[in-house]
Coordinates of C-alpha atoms and ligand atoms in Angstrom, one line a residue:
M1 CA 18.9 7.3 -4.4
E2 CA 19.1 6.7 -0.6
R3 CA 17.3 3.8 1.0
I4 CA 16.3 5.9 3.9
I5 CA 13.7 8.7 3.2
G6 CA 13.6 9.9 6.8
K7 CA 13.8 9.0 10.5
Y8 CA 12.2 10.9 13.3
G9 CA 11.7 10.4 17.1
P10 CA 13.9 8.8 19.8
P11 CA 15.2 5.3 18.9
Q12 CA 14.3 4.0 22.4
S13 CA 10.5 4.5 21.9
D14 CA 7.6 2.2 22.7
L15 CA 5.9 2.9 19.4
L16 CA 7.4 2.1 15.9
I17 CA 5.8 3.5 12.7
F18 CA 7.5 2.0 9.7
C19 CA 6.6 3.2 6.1
L20 CA 7.7 1.8 2.8
A21 CA 7.2 3.7 -0.5
G22 CA 8.0 2.9 -4.1
M23 CA 7.7 -0.9 -3.7
H24 CA 6.6 -0.5 -7.3
G25 CA 9.0 1.8 -9.3
N26 CA 6.2 3.4 -11.3
E27 CA 4.6 4.7 -8.1
P28 CA 6.8 7.6 -6.9
A29 CA 3.9 9.5 -5.2
G30 CA 4.5 7.6 -1.9
V31 CA 8.1 8.6 -1.9
R32 CA 7.2 12.2 -2.5
A33 CA 4.5 12.0 0.3
L34 CA 7.1 10.7 2.8
E35 CA 9.6 13.3 1.8
E36 CA 7.0 16.0 2.4
V37 CA 6.0 14.7 5.8
F38 CA 9.7 14.3 7.0
A39 CA 10.5 17.8 5.6
H40 CA 7.7 19.2 7.8
L41 CA 8.8 17.3 10.9
Y42 CA 12.5 18.4 10.3
Q43 CA 11.4 22.0 9.9
Y44 CA 9.0 22.3 12.9
R45 CA 10.7 19.7 15.2
P46 CA 7.6 18.8 17.2
P47 CA 7.9 16.6 20.3
V48 CA 6.7 13.0 19.5
K49 CA 6.0 9.7 21.2
G50 CA 7.6 7.1 19.0
R51 CA 10.0 6.3 16.3
F52 CA 9.0 7.0 12.6
I53 CA 11.0 5.6 9.7
G54 CA 10.4 5.8 6.0
L55 CA 12.3 3.7 3.4
R56 CA 12.3 3.5 -0.4
G57 CA 11.3 0.0 -1.7
N58 CA 12.5 -0.9 -5.2
I59 CA 15.3 1.6 -5.9
P60 CA 16.4 0.4 -9.4
A61 CA 12.8 0.3 -10.5
L62 CA 12.2 3.8 -9.1
A63 CA 15.2 5.0 -11.0
T64 CA 13.9 3.6 -14.3
H65 CA 10.1 4.3 -13.6
K66 CA 9.3 0.7 -14.0
R67 CA 6.9 -1.3 -11.9
F68 CA 9.7 -3.9 -11.4
L69 CA 12.8 -5.1 -13.2
H70 CA 12.5 -8.9 -12.9
E71 CA 9.7 -9.7 -10.6
D72 CA 7.0 -7.9 -8.5
F73 CA 8.8 -6.8 -5.3
N74 CA 5.5 -6.9 -3.4
R75 CA 5.1 -10.7 -4.1
I76 CA 8.4 -12.0 -2.7
W77 CA 8.1 -11.3 1.0
T78 CA 8.0 -15.0 2.1
E79 CA 10.0 -16.6 4.9
G80 CA 11.9 -18.7 2.3
N81 CA 12.8 -15.8 0.1
I82 CA 13.9 -13.7 3.1
R83 CA 16.2 -16.4 4.2
I84 CA 17.6 -16.9 0.7
A85 CA 18.1 -13.1 0.4
R86 CA 19.8 -12.8 3.8
E87 CA 22.2 -15.6 3.0
G88 CA 23.2 -13.6 -0.1
H89 CA 21.8 -15.9 -2.8
A90 CA 19.7 -13.2 -4.4
H91 CA 18.8 -14.4 -7.9
S92 CA 17.1 -11.2 -9.2
P93 CA 17.3 -7.4 -8.7
E94 CA 14.2 -7.5 -6.5
M95 CA 15.8 -10.2 -4.3
K96 CA 18.8 -7.9 -3.9
E97 CA 16.4 -5.1 -2.9
L98 CA 14.8 -7.5 -0.3
K99 CA 18.2 -8.1 1.2
A100 CA 19.0 -4.4 1.3
V101 CA 15.7 -3.5 2.9
F102 CA 16.3 -6.2 5.6
E103 CA 19.8 -5.0 6.3
E104 CA 18.4 -1.5 6.9
M105 CA 15.6 -2.8 9.0
D106 CA 17.9 -4.9 11.2
A107 CA 19.3 -1.5 12.5
F108 CA 16.0 -0.6 14.2
M109 CA 13.8 -3.7 14.4
G110 CA 15.7 -5.2 17.4
H111 CA 14.3 -2.7 19.9
P112 CA 11.4 -4.1 22.0
Y113 CA 8.6 -1.7 20.9
S114 CA 5.3 -2.4 22.6
Q115 CA 3.3 -1.2 19.5
R116 CA 4.4 -1.5 15.8
I117 CA 2.6 -0.2 12.8
F118 CA 3.5 -0.9 9.1
L119 CA 2.2 1.3 6.3
D120 CA 2.9 0.5 2.6
L121 CA 2.2 3.3 0.1
H122 CA 0.9 2.6 -3.4
T123 CA -1.0 4.1 -6.4
T124 CA -3.1 2.4 -9.1
S125 CA -3.2 2.3 -12.9
G126 CA -7.0 2.8 -12.9
D127 CA -8.6 6.0 -11.8
N128 CA -10.4 6.7 -8.5
G129 CA -8.1 4.2 -6.6
T130 CA -8.1 5.6 -3.1
F131 CA -8.6 2.8 -0.5
I132 CA -7.0 0.7 2.2
V133 CA -6.0 -2.9 1.9
A134 CA -6.4 -4.3 5.4
V135 CA -5.0 -7.5 7.0
D136 CA -6.5 -8.9 10.2
Y137 CA -9.1 -6.2 10.4
P138 CA -10.2 -7.1 14.0
H139 CA -6.7 -6.3 15.2
S140 CA -6.2 -3.1 13.1
R141 CA -9.7 -1.6 13.1
N142 CA -9.1 0.9 16.0
L143 CA -6.7 2.6 13.6
L144 CA -8.2 1.9 10.2
D145 CA -11.8 3.0 11.1
K146 CA -10.4 6.6 11.4
F147 CA -9.8 6.7 7.6
P148 CA -12.9 7.8 5.6
V149 CA -12.0 5.6 2.6
P150 CA -13.1 2.1 1.7
L151 CA -11.3 -0.7 3.5
I152 CA -10.8 -3.9 1.4
L153 CA -10.7 -7.2 3.3
G154 CA -9.7 -10.6 2.1
L155 CA -7.4 -9.4 -0.7
E156 CA -4.3 -10.6 1.2
E157 CA -5.4 -14.2 1.4
K158 CA -5.3 -14.3 -2.4
L159 CA -1.9 -12.6 -2.9
E160 CA 1.2 -14.5 -2.0
G161 CA 4.3 -12.8 -0.5
T162 CA 3.1 -9.2 0.1
A163 CA 4.9 -7.0 2.6
I164 CA 1.7 -6.3 4.6
T165 CA 1.2 -10.0 5.3
Y166 CA 4.8 -10.4 6.3
F167 CA 4.6 -7.5 8.8
R168 CA 1.3 -8.7 10.2
R169 CA 2.9 -12.0 11.0
Q170 CA 5.6 -10.2 12.8
G171 CA 3.0 -8.6 15.1
F172 CA 2.5 -5.3 13.3
I173 CA -0.7 -3.4 12.7
S174 CA -0.2 -3.6 8.9
F175 CA -2.0 -2.1 5.9
A176 CA -1.5 -0.7 2.5
L177 CA -2.8 2.7 1.4
E178 CA -3.6 3.2 -2.3
G179 CA -3.5 7.0 -3.0
G180 CA -5.0 7.2 -6.4
L181 CA -3.9 7.2 -10.0
H182 CA -0.1 6.8 -10.6
Q183 CA 0.2 10.0 -12.5
D184 CA -2.4 12.1 -10.7
P185 CA -0.8 15.0 -8.8
Q186 CA -3.5 14.6 -6.1
S187 CA -2.2 11.1 -5.2
T188 CA 0.8 12.6 -3.2
P189 CA -1.3 14.8 -0.9
V190 CA -3.7 11.9 -0.3
L191 CA -0.8 9.6 0.7
A192 CA 0.7 12.4 2.9
W193 CA -2.8 12.8 4.5
G194 CA -2.7 9.0 5.2
I195 CA 0.7 9.2 6.8
W196 CA -0.3 12.1 9.0
T197 CA -3.5 10.3 10.0
V198 CA -1.4 7.4 11.2
L199 CA 1.0 9.7 13.1
L200 CA -2.0 11.4 14.8
E201 CA -4.3 8.4 15.5
S202 CA -1.4 6.3 16.9
G203 CA -0.6 9.0 19.5
F204 CA 2.8 9.7 17.9
L205 CA 2.0 13.3 17.3
S206 CA -0.3 15.7 19.2
P207 CA -3.0 17.4 17.0
V208 CA -1.6 20.9 17.7
Y209 CA 1.5 20.0 15.7
M210 CA -0.5 18.7 12.7
P211 CA -0.6 20.5 9.4
D212 CA -4.2 21.4 8.2
L213 CA -5.5 18.4 6.4
S214 CA -9.2 19.2 6.6
E215 CA -9.5 19.9 2.8
T216 CA -8.2 16.4 1.8
R217 CA -10.3 14.8 4.5
L218 CA -13.4 16.5 3.4
H219 CA -12.7 15.7 -0.3
L220 CA -12.4 12.0 0.5
R221 CA -15.5 12.0 2.7
H222 CA -17.5 13.4 -0.2
K223 CA -16.0 11.1 -2.7
F224 CA -16.8 7.9 -0.8
A225 CA -20.0 9.0 0.9
N226 CA -22.1 6.5 -1.2
L227 CA -19.8 3.5 -0.9
P228 CA -19.8 1.0 1.9
Q229 CA -16.8 1.4 4.2
L230 CA -16.0 -2.3 4.3
L231 CA -15.7 -4.3 1.1
S232 CA -14.4 -7.9 0.8
L233 CA -12.9 -9.6 -2.1
D234 CA -15.1 -11.9 -4.2
Y235 CA -13.0 -12.5 -7.2
L236 CA -9.5 -11.9 -8.6
H237 CA -8.9 -12.3 -12.3
R238 CA -5.4 -13.6 -12.7
V239 CA -3.5 -12.8 -15.9
R240 CA -1.1 -15.6 -17.2
P241 CA 1.8 -14.9 -19.5
G242 CA 0.6 -15.0 -23.1
D243 CA -3.0 -14.3 -22.2
S244 CA -3.0 -11.0 -24.1
F245 CA -5.3 -9.5 -21.5
V246 CA -6.7 -6.1 -22.4
M247 CA -9.0 -4.3 -20.0
R248 CA -11.8 -2.5 -21.9
P249 CA -11.3 1.3 -21.7
G250 CA -13.1 3.6 -19.3
F251 CA -13.3 1.5 -16.2
K252 CA -12.5 3.1 -12.8
N253 CA -12.1 1.7 -9.3
F254 CA -15.4 1.2 -7.5
D255 CA -17.5 1.1 -10.8
K256 CA -20.6 -0.9 -10.1
I257 CA -20.5 -4.1 -12.2
H258 CA -23.3 -6.5 -13.0
E259 CA -22.9 -10.3 -13.4
G260 CA -21.8 -11.2 -16.9
Q261 CA -20.6 -7.6 -17.8
H262 CA -17.9 -7.5 -20.5
L263 CA -14.8 -6.2 -18.7
A264 CA -11.9 -7.2 -20.8
D265 CA -10.7 -9.4 -23.6
D266 CA -7.9 -12.0 -23.8
R267 CA -6.9 -14.8 -26.2
H268 CA -9.8 -16.9 -25.1
G269 CA -12.3 -14.1 -26.0
P270 CA -14.4 -11.8 -23.9
V271 CA -13.7 -11.7 -20.1
L272 CA -17.0 -11.4 -18.3
A273 CA -17.7 -10.6 -14.6
P274 CA -18.5 -13.8 -12.8
S275 CA -20.6 -11.9 -10.2
A276 CA -22.0 -8.5 -9.5
G277 CA -19.9 -6.1 -7.3
F278 CA -17.6 -3.1 -7.3
L279 CA -14.6 -3.2 -9.6
L280 CA -11.2 -2.7 -8.1
M281 CA -7.8 -2.2 -9.7
P282 CA -8.6 -2.6 -13.4
L283 CA -5.2 -3.2 -15.0
Y284 CA -4.3 -0.4 -17.3
Q285 CA -0.5 -1.0 -17.5
K286 CA 1.6 -3.7 -19.2
E287 CA 3.1 -5.2 -16.1
G288 CA 1.1 -7.0 -13.4
D289 CA -0.5 -10.4 -12.9
D290 CA -3.9 -9.2 -11.6
G291 CA -6.4 -8.2 -14.3
F292 CA -9.0 -6.8 -12.0
F293 CA -10.7 -7.6 -8.6
L294 CA -14.4 -7.6 -7.7
V295 CA -15.4 -6.7 -4.2
S296 CA -18.8 -6.4 -2.3
P297 CA -20.0 -5.6 1.2
P298 CA -19.1 -8.6 3.5
P299 CA -21.9 -10.8 4.7
H300 CA -23.0 -9.9 8.3
Ligands
ZN401 ZN1 1.9 -0.7 -6.0

């Protein structure tokens, strides 16, 4: 597997759009979506205003269809780890991937772009998981408000070492798009729609060169018509090793939850919702440290 999925547009551009897919090896839909978008660009060769680059994240994990081999690749993007990886002291397969991604990025990051956008593509183990994880919403809202899917705020402050936080600190407009269920064939077109939306709304591509995405857009508008567009994190249930955490069956993303609702079980007994809200990312896979999240509309 190659690190680079695709590159398009002149290197000496003002705008950089950088996409990562497959940070989690059990989430190949983002890789397929980028492959589709680049195939379309290579076939029709539209004129563009900017440089667009797509990379694979965790290649050994993608090759074995595992979320990760040793540690979650999307929790190690800290200054300290990046320095260690760059110095060649990678202590895990994921730290080696971090080094490899930075070596690839060094080839194009040096150029003085006036605008930079980072998009991280994911899918979820629970159903109905189409949403955006935003960082620094005031800075990114001009772009993110164009997406008719829920925007989740405040999640990044609770999660250490994610790529979107790293790129935000580097001055990027930075966000993650969750496309839906890992194994749902619809997750790939949803993620591809997200990429095209960024290419269009950033001014990279003129609308006349866009494929027709009205069906996906309409589908998402209907699906989320009754949900608030902005939701902020109230609670994150962390899973520790040995907790034997098991989510109760049947929960989906954005299920309405009441305070005290029995959501899961672990070695201490029933896990109850500490507050009312909407459920996010119920954990239905073996790997992962986050059992579930609760979100609600932010206070005005
Ligand atoms: Zn993921």
